[in-house]
Coordinates of C-alpha atoms and ligand atoms in Angstrom, one line a residue:
M29 CA 109.0 216.9 78.0
T30 CA 107.7 214.1 80.3
E31 CA 107.6 210.6 78.9
V32 CA 104.3 208.8 79.0
P33 CA 104.8 205.4 80.7
P34 CA 103.7 202.3 78.8
P35 CA 100.5 200.6 80.2
Y36 CA 102.7 197.6 81.3
H37 CA 99.6 195.3 81.0
M38 CA 99.5 193.0 78.0
S39 CA 96.7 194.1 75.7
T40 CA 93.9 191.7 75.1
D41 CA 94.8 191.8 71.4
D42 CA 98.4 190.6 72.2
F43 CA 96.9 188.1 74.6
R44 CA 94.8 186.7 71.8
R45 CA 97.8 186.5 69.5
Y46 CA 100.2 184.9 72.0
G47 CA 97.4 182.7 73.3
Y48 CA 97.0 181.1 69.9
E49 CA 100.7 180.8 69.6
V50 CA 101.0 179.1 73.0
I51 CA 98.2 176.7 72.2
D52 CA 100.0 175.9 69.0
W53 CA 103.2 175.5 71.0
I54 CA 101.5 173.0 73.4
A55 CA 99.9 171.0 70.5
D56 CA 103.3 170.8 68.7
Y57 CA 104.8 169.7 72.0
L58 CA 102.2 166.9 72.5
D59 CA 102.6 165.8 68.8
S60 CA 106.4 165.6 69.1
V61 CA 107.0 164.5 72.7
D62 CA 107.7 160.9 71.8
D63 CA 110.6 162.0 69.7
R64 CA 112.4 163.7 72.6
P65 CA 114.8 162.0 75.0
I66 CA 112.5 161.4 78.0
I67 CA 115.0 162.3 80.7
S68 CA 116.4 165.8 80.9
E69 CA 120.1 165.7 80.5
A70 CA 120.6 168.9 82.5
E71 CA 123.4 169.0 85.1
P72 CA 122.6 170.5 88.5
G73 CA 122.7 174.3 88.1
Q74 CA 122.7 174.3 84.3
I75 CA 119.2 175.9 83.9
R76 CA 119.9 178.4 86.7
A77 CA 123.1 179.5 85.0
M78 CA 121.2 180.5 81.9
L79 CA 118.8 182.7 83.9
P80 CA 119.7 186.3 85.0
D81 CA 120.4 186.9 88.7
A82 CA 117.8 189.7 88.9
A83 CA 114.3 190.1 87.7
P84 CA 114.0 192.5 84.7
E85 CA 113.5 196.1 85.6
Q86 CA 112.1 197.0 82.2
P87 CA 109.2 195.1 80.5
E88 CA 110.4 192.5 78.0
P89 CA 108.7 191.6 74.8
F90 CA 106.7 188.4 75.1
D91 CA 108.5 186.9 72.1
A92 CA 111.6 186.9 74.2
V93 CA 109.9 185.0 77.0
L94 CA 108.6 182.3 74.5
R95 CA 112.1 182.1 73.0
D96 CA 113.6 181.4 76.4
L97 CA 110.9 178.8 77.1
D98 CA 112.4 176.8 74.2
E99 CA 116.0 177.6 74.8
I100 CA 116.3 177.6 78.6
V101 CA 113.3 175.8 80.1
M102 CA 112.9 172.9 77.6
P103 CA 116.4 171.4 78.1
G104 CA 115.5 171.0 81.8
I105 CA 112.2 169.3 81.2
T106 CA 111.7 165.5 81.8
H107 CA 108.9 164.4 79.5
W108 CA 106.2 162.9 81.7
Q109 CA 103.7 163.1 78.8
S110 CA 105.9 160.8 76.6
P111 CA 104.1 157.6 75.7
G112 CA 107.3 155.8 76.7
W113 CA 106.7 157.0 80.3
F114 CA 106.7 153.8 82.4
A115 CA 108.3 155.4 85.5
Y116 CA 106.8 156.1 89.0
F117 CA 103.0 156.4 88.2
P118 CA 101.6 158.4 85.3
A119 CA 101.0 162.2 85.9
N120 CA 98.7 162.5 82.9
T121 CA 97.5 165.5 81.2
S122 CA 95.1 165.7 78.2
P123 CA 93.8 168.5 75.9
P124 CA 90.5 169.0 77.7
S125 CA 92.3 169.2 81.0
I126 CA 94.7 171.8 79.7
L127 CA 91.8 173.8 78.4
G128 CA 90.0 173.6 81.8
E129 CA 93.2 174.7 83.5
L130 CA 93.4 177.7 81.2
V131 CA 89.8 178.7 81.7
A132 CA 90.3 178.5 85.5
A133 CA 93.3 180.8 85.2
G134 CA 91.3 183.1 83.0
L135 CA 88.5 183.4 85.5
G136 CA 90.9 183.7 88.3
V137 CA 88.3 183.1 91.0
Q138 CA 88.8 182.3 94.6
G139 CA 86.4 179.6 95.6
M140 CA 87.1 179.7 99.4
L141 CA 83.4 180.3 100.2
W142 CA 80.3 179.4 98.2
S143 CA 79.5 183.1 98.1
T144 CA 82.9 184.0 96.6
S145 CA 81.9 182.2 93.4
P146 CA 78.9 179.9 93.6
A147 CA 79.8 177.9 90.5
A148 CA 83.3 177.0 91.7
T149 CA 81.7 175.2 94.7
E150 CA 78.7 173.7 93.0
V151 CA 80.6 172.3 89.9
E152 CA 83.0 170.7 92.4
E153 CA 80.2 169.2 94.4
V154 CA 78.7 167.8 91.3
V155 CA 81.9 166.2 89.9
A156 CA 82.6 164.8 93.3
D157 CA 79.1 163.3 93.4
W158 CA 79.4 162.0 89.8
L159 CA 82.6 160.2 90.8
V160 CA 80.8 158.4 93.7
D161 CA 78.6 156.7 91.1
L162 CA 81.4 156.3 88.5
L163 CA 83.8 154.6 91.0
G164 CA 81.1 152.6 92.9
L165 CA 81.8 154.5 96.2
P166 CA 79.2 154.4 99.0
E167 CA 76.1 156.5 98.2
S168 CA 76.4 158.3 101.6
W169 CA 79.6 159.9 100.5
K170 CA 77.8 162.3 98.2
T171 CA 77.5 165.9 99.2
T172 CA 73.7 165.4 99.0
G173 CA 74.1 162.9 101.9
P174 CA 76.0 163.0 105.2
G175 CA 79.4 162.8 103.6
G176 CA 81.0 164.5 100.6
G177 CA 84.0 165.0 98.4
V178 CA 86.4 167.9 98.0
I179 CA 89.4 168.5 95.7
Q180 CA 92.7 168.8 97.4
M181 CA 96.2 169.5 96.1
S182 CA 97.5 166.0 96.7
A183 CA 96.7 162.6 98.3
S184 CA 99.3 163.6 100.9
D185 CA 97.0 166.5 101.9
S186 CA 93.9 164.3 101.9
T187 CA 95.6 161.8 104.2
H188 CA 97.0 164.4 106.5
T189 CA 93.6 166.0 106.8
A190 CA 92.0 162.6 107.6
L191 CA 94.6 162.1 110.3
V192 CA 93.9 165.5 111.9
V193 CA 90.2 164.8 112.0
A194 CA 90.8 161.4 113.6
R195 CA 93.1 163.0 116.2
E196 CA 90.5 165.6 117.1
R197 CA 87.7 162.9 117.3
S198 CA 89.8 161.0 119.9
S199 CA 90.9 162.4 123.2
G200 CA 93.9 162.5 125.5
D201 CA 97.6 162.9 124.8
P202 CA 98.5 162.9 121.0
G203 CA 101.9 161.6 122.1
K204 CA 100.2 158.3 123.0
M205 CA 98.1 158.1 119.8
V206 CA 99.0 155.5 117.2
V207 CA 98.4 155.4 113.4
Y208 CA 98.6 152.0 111.7
A209 CA 99.5 151.3 108.0
S210 CA 101.2 148.5 106.2
E211 CA 105.0 148.2 105.8
Q212 CA 104.3 149.1 102.1
A213 CA 102.3 152.2 102.9
H214 CA 103.2 155.4 101.1
S215 CA 105.5 157.8 102.9
S216 CA 102.7 160.4 103.1
I217 CA 101.1 158.4 105.9
E218 CA 104.2 158.7 108.0
K219 CA 104.6 162.3 107.1
G220 CA 100.9 163.1 107.7
S221 CA 101.1 161.4 111.1
R222 CA 104.1 163.4 112.0
V223 CA 102.6 166.7 111.0
A224 CA 99.4 165.9 112.8
G225 CA 101.3 165.3 116.0
Y226 CA 100.8 161.5 116.5
G227 CA 103.3 159.9 118.9
H228 CA 103.5 156.6 117.0
V229 CA 103.2 155.1 113.5
R230 CA 103.0 151.3 113.5
L231 CA 103.9 149.7 110.2
V232 CA 102.1 146.4 110.1
P233 CA 103.7 143.3 108.4
V234 CA 102.5 142.2 104.9
D235 CA 101.8 138.9 103.3
G236 CA 103.5 137.3 100.3
R237 CA 101.6 139.6 98.0
Y238 CA 102.6 142.7 100.0
A239 CA 99.1 143.3 101.4
M240 CA 98.6 144.1 105.1
R241 CA 98.1 141.1 107.3
A242 CA 94.8 141.8 109.1
N243 CA 95.6 139.6 112.0
A244 CA 98.9 141.4 112.5
L245 CA 97.0 144.6 112.7
Q246 CA 94.7 143.2 115.3
G247 CA 97.7 142.0 117.3
A248 CA 99.5 145.3 117.1
I249 CA 96.4 147.2 118.3
E250 CA 96.0 144.8 121.3
D251 CA 99.7 145.1 122.2
D252 CA 99.5 148.9 122.0
I253 CA 96.4 149.0 124.2
A254 CA 98.1 146.7 126.7
A255 CA 101.1 149.1 126.7
G256 CA 98.9 152.1 127.6
L257 CA 98.8 153.6 124.1
N258 CA 95.8 154.9 122.2
P259 CA 95.1 153.4 118.7
V260 CA 93.4 156.2 116.7
A261 CA 93.6 155.6 113.0
V262 CA 94.4 153.0 110.3
V263 CA 95.2 153.6 106.7
S264 CA 94.6 150.9 104.1
A265 CA 96.0 151.0 100.6
V266 CA 94.2 150.0 97.5
G267 CA 97.2 149.9 95.2
T268 CA 100.5 150.5 97.1
T269 CA 103.1 152.7 95.4
G270 CA 105.8 149.9 95.5
T271 CA 103.9 147.1 93.8
T272 CA 100.1 148.1 93.7
A273 CA 99.3 145.7 96.5
V274 CA 95.8 145.8 97.8
D275 CA 95.2 145.6 101.5
P276 CA 92.1 143.7 102.8
V277 CA 89.8 146.8 103.1
R278 CA 86.9 144.9 104.6
A279 CA 88.9 143.0 107.3
I280 CA 90.7 146.2 108.2
G281 CA 87.4 148.1 108.3
E282 CA 85.9 145.5 110.7
I283 CA 89.0 145.7 113.0
A284 CA 88.8 149.5 112.9
R285 CA 85.1 149.5 113.8
S286 CA 85.7 147.1 116.7
H287 CA 88.3 149.4 118.2
A288 CA 86.7 152.7 117.2
L289 CA 89.6 153.6 114.9
W290 CA 89.3 156.1 112.0
H291 CA 89.7 154.1 108.7
H292 CA 91.2 156.0 105.8
V293 CA 91.6 154.4 102.4
D294 CA 94.5 155.5 100.2
A295 CA 93.6 154.6 96.5
A296 CA 95.7 157.5 95.1
Y297 CA 96.7 155.6 92.0
A298 CA 94.3 152.7 91.7
G299 CA 91.1 154.7 92.4
T300 CA 90.9 155.6 88.7
A301 CA 90.5 151.9 87.8
M302 CA 87.3 151.7 89.8
I303 CA 85.5 153.4 86.9
C304 CA 85.5 149.8 85.5
P305 CA 83.2 147.6 87.7
E306 CA 85.5 144.6 87.3
F307 CA 88.1 146.1 89.6
R308 CA 85.7 147.1 92.4
H309 CA 86.2 143.8 94.3
H310 CA 89.6 145.3 95.3
Q311 CA 87.8 148.0 97.3
D312 CA 85.1 145.7 98.8
G313 CA 84.3 147.0 102.3
L314 CA 84.4 150.7 101.6
E315 CA 81.1 151.2 103.5
L316 CA 83.2 150.6 106.6
A317 CA 85.6 153.4 105.8
D318 CA 85.6 157.0 107.2
S319 CA 87.5 158.6 104.4
Y320 CA 89.1 157.9 101.0
T321 CA 91.5 159.6 98.6
F322 CA 92.3 159.1 94.9
N323 CA 94.2 161.2 92.4
P324 CA 92.6 162.1 89.0
H325 CA 96.0 163.7 88.5
K326 CA 97.6 160.3 88.1
W327 CA 95.7 158.1 85.8
M328 CA 92.5 160.0 85.0
F329 CA 93.9 162.4 82.3
T330 CA 93.6 165.4 84.6
N331 CA 96.8 167.4 85.1
F332 CA 98.3 168.0 88.5
D333 CA 96.9 169.2 90.9
C334 CA 93.6 167.3 91.4
S335 CA 93.2 164.9 94.3
L336 CA 89.7 163.8 95.6
F337 CA 89.1 163.4 99.3
Y338 CA 85.9 161.9 100.5
V339 CA 84.5 161.6 104.0
A340 CA 81.5 159.4 105.0
D341 CA 80.4 162.1 107.5
R342 CA 81.4 165.7 106.9
G343 CA 80.4 166.7 110.4
P344 CA 83.7 165.9 112.2
L345 CA 85.7 167.3 109.3
I346 CA 84.0 170.7 109.4
D347 CA 84.0 170.7 113.2
T348 CA 87.8 170.2 113.1
L349 CA 88.7 172.8 110.4
S350 CA 86.0 175.5 110.6
I351 CA 87.1 178.9 112.1
V352 CA 85.0 181.9 111.1
P353 CA 86.6 185.3 111.4
P354 CA 84.1 188.2 111.1
Y355 CA 85.2 189.2 107.6
L356 CA 84.2 185.8 106.2
R357 CA 80.7 185.8 107.7
N358 CA 77.9 185.9 105.1
E359 CA 74.3 185.1 104.8
A360 CA 74.7 182.1 102.5
S361 CA 77.1 180.4 105.0
E362 CA 74.9 181.2 108.0
S363 CA 71.9 179.7 106.2
G364 CA 73.6 176.3 106.3
E365 CA 72.4 175.7 102.8
V366 CA 75.7 175.9 101.0
I367 CA 79.1 174.2 101.2
D368 CA 82.1 176.4 102.1
Y369 CA 85.0 174.3 100.9
R370 CA 87.6 176.3 103.0
D371 CA 86.3 174.2 105.9
W372 CA 87.3 171.0 104.2
H373 CA 91.1 171.4 104.1
V374 CA 94.0 173.5 105.5
P375 CA 94.2 176.3 102.9
L376 CA 91.7 179.1 102.8
G377 CA 92.0 180.2 99.2
R378 CA 91.3 177.6 96.5
R379 CA 91.3 177.7 92.8
F380 CA 88.7 176.3 90.4
R381 CA 90.3 172.9 90.0
A382 CA 86.9 171.2 89.4
L383 CA 86.7 172.9 86.0
K384 CA 89.5 170.7 84.4
L385 CA 88.0 167.6 85.9
W386 CA 84.6 168.5 84.6
F387 CA 86.0 169.2 81.1
V388 CA 87.8 165.8 81.2
L389 CA 84.7 163.8 82.4
R390 CA 82.5 165.4 79.8
S391 CA 85.0 165.2 77.0
Y392 CA 86.0 161.5 77.5
G393 CA 82.7 160.3 79.0
A394 CA 82.9 157.5 81.5
E395 CA 83.1 155.2 78.4
G396 CA 86.3 156.9 77.1
I397 CA 88.1 156.7 80.5
R398 CA 87.1 153.0 80.9
H399 CA 88.4 152.3 77.4
H400 CA 91.8 153.6 78.2
V401 CA 92.1 152.1 81.7
R402 CA 91.1 148.7 80.3
E403 CA 93.6 149.1 77.5
H404 CA 96.4 150.0 79.9
V405 CA 95.6 147.1 82.2
A406 CA 95.4 144.7 79.3
L407 CA 98.9 145.9 78.1
A408 CA 100.2 145.4 81.6
A409 CA 98.8 141.9 81.7
S410 CA 100.3 141.0 78.4
L411 CA 103.7 142.4 79.5
A412 CA 103.4 140.4 82.8
E413 CA 102.7 137.2 80.8
R414 CA 105.8 137.7 78.6
V415 CA 107.9 138.3 81.7
E416 CA 106.6 135.1 83.3
T417 CA 107.5 133.0 80.3
H418 CA 110.9 134.5 79.9
P419 CA 113.6 132.1 81.3
A420 CA 115.8 134.9 82.8
L421 CA 113.0 137.0 84.4
E422 CA 110.6 136.6 87.3
M423 CA 107.6 138.6 88.5
I424 CA 107.9 139.7 92.1
A425 CA 104.3 140.8 92.7
P426 CA 100.9 140.4 91.0
T427 CA 99.6 142.9 88.4
P428 CA 96.1 143.9 89.5
F429 CA 96.2 147.2 87.6
G430 CA 98.8 148.7 85.3
L431 CA 102.1 148.0 87.1
V432 CA 104.4 145.2 86.2
S433 CA 107.1 144.4 88.8
F434 CA 109.8 142.0 88.0
R435 CA 113.5 141.1 88.4
H436 CA 116.3 139.3 86.7
F437 CA 117.1 135.8 88.0
D438 CA 120.8 136.6 88.1
G439 CA 120.3 139.2 90.9
D440 CA 120.5 142.9 91.7
E441 CA 123.3 143.7 89.2
A442 CA 121.5 142.1 86.3
T443 CA 118.2 143.7 87.3
D444 CA 119.8 147.2 87.6
A445 CA 121.5 146.7 84.2
L446 CA 118.1 146.0 82.7
A447 CA 116.6 149.2 84.1
D448 CA 119.7 151.2 83.0
A449 CA 119.5 149.8 79.5
I450 CA 115.8 150.9 79.3
N451 CA 116.5 154.3 80.6
D452 CA 119.6 154.8 78.4
S453 CA 117.4 154.1 75.4
G454 CA 116.1 157.6 75.6
W455 CA 112.5 156.7 74.6
A456 CA 111.4 154.6 77.6
Y457 CA 111.8 155.4 81.3
V458 CA 111.2 153.0 84.2
T459 CA 111.8 153.2 88.0
P460 CA 114.0 150.5 89.6
S461 CA 113.2 150.0 93.3
T462 CA 113.9 147.6 96.2
I463 CA 111.6 145.2 98.0
D464 CA 112.6 142.6 100.7
G465 CA 116.2 143.7 100.2
R466 CA 116.2 142.9 96.5
R467 CA 116.2 145.1 93.4
F468 CA 113.3 145.0 90.9
V469 CA 112.1 147.0 87.9
R470 CA 108.7 148.8 88.0
V471 CA 107.0 149.2 84.6
S472 CA 104.0 151.4 85.1
I473 CA 101.7 151.4 82.1
G474 CA 99.1 154.3 82.0
Q475 CA 100.4 157.4 80.3
T476 CA 97.6 159.0 78.2
N477 CA 99.1 158.0 74.9
T478 CA 100.8 154.7 75.6
T479 CA 99.7 152.0 73.2
A480 CA 100.6 148.4 72.4
E481 CA 103.3 149.7 70.0
H482 CA 105.2 151.3 72.9
V483 CA 104.9 148.3 75.1
D484 CA 106.0 145.9 72.3
R485 CA 109.0 148.1 71.7
L486 CA 109.9 148.1 75.4
W487 CA 109.6 144.3 75.5
G488 CA 111.9 144.1 72.5
L489 CA 114.5 146.0 74.4
I490 CA 114.0 144.0 77.6
E491 CA 114.4 140.7 75.6
Q492 CA 117.6 142.0 74.0
V493 CA 119.2 142.9 77.3
A494 CA 117.9 140.1 79.5
E495 CA 119.3 137.2 77.4
Ligands
LIG20 C1 101.2 158.7 94.6 C2 100.7 158.2 95.9 C3 100.5 159.0 97.0 C4 100.9 160.5 97.0 O1 100.2 161.2 96.1 P1 100.4 162.8 96.1 O2 99.1 163.3 95.4 O3 101.6 163.1 95.3 O4 100.5 163.3 97.5 C5 100.0 158.5 98.1 N1 99.6 157.2 98.2 C6 99.8 156.3 97.1 C7 99.4 154.9 97.2 C8 100.4 156.8 95.9 O5 100.6 156.0 94.9

């Protein structure tokens, strides 16, 4: 008697049942996340040791998978979605974003060409264009104009792509090409320059507020030209990672124009704030920029990965990245009437990431996002005020958005003790860092569910330790 093999596929009935169960599991998780110790206490190798060395030969019941999710995976999870999350920057998710992600997985489309799933491209075009209006970006950056926006995996990818286009637009030996950014620029600028093959990265000095000094940029460019080098691109930051410092975008843009440099703007974190008009003075001068990136996957309630990349003119981008093998030729592409997003970044294949952003924008409305951004920024301002009036603490940088950066007057040891006490509490998590050779505490306020109650509780703890 020969045995009939099982179908191996999960039936749609089981999918339905486990699907409801998993949604319940996520809802329970989100409801209880603030009761969990934020930082995973797993030791190196602890999670691995609970997993078998080989993949299962026989199919396992899905109940067993879900059980191990609780017993093996969860002990190794750090809870980024806790409202006590004040570390790094937020990496927010939200129910509409989760549902968009789920639907994108369910459709499982490959949006590399318009013709491989027209909606994947056109929804992405539309949300990118919506965000041009919502963030007050130049009108010409819409896909209906000469420019356009595309969703990338990360700001690092967006910046790298911008630097590749800038390199192609220039000519001569890449070893002599120079990229400029401030001393406070994100590491992705140095990494992107290295991957793109630039010979030099010049980190330009900053002022007392940690913003790039435009005259120092001008001087560095002139020195490099005199030394026979080729200045090609400059990256300005609207909200640095260290302290959310804002570079003078307009002054940098004017210098870039006068020396024919590509000007890329990195607003990875702070871009979300621009949905509120009162923050837009921080990005004054964007009409002089060639490209821009911001991450809805930080502060805009859209789960990783979702990074917007805009170019003022899509021509050089497509010229740089378009290669058409015969099997990708099709009538729609040849007609020139459609966007093929594979020509807008390094990967060919691309998933339907626009769906979760579209769900979020519709579900919150611009009004809902503005409400939460303003609340987070007001909470940061109130914390900054309390720090300023505390006799043992001092602010080390301004708070233009949701980040409060401060230290203890007694020095590095006292500052680190403060950060340690917060992180040992189990319900709040901050990132200590170093600037100008001195330690400071970064409190980043912007997690989806952080409210005044959480910030008050954090301040209570700070006061207790800082005395
Ligand atoms: C977070 C951040 C980045 C990197 O973002 P990824 O999407 O993780 O690559 C780049 N620049 C700034 C200013 C950031 O804050």
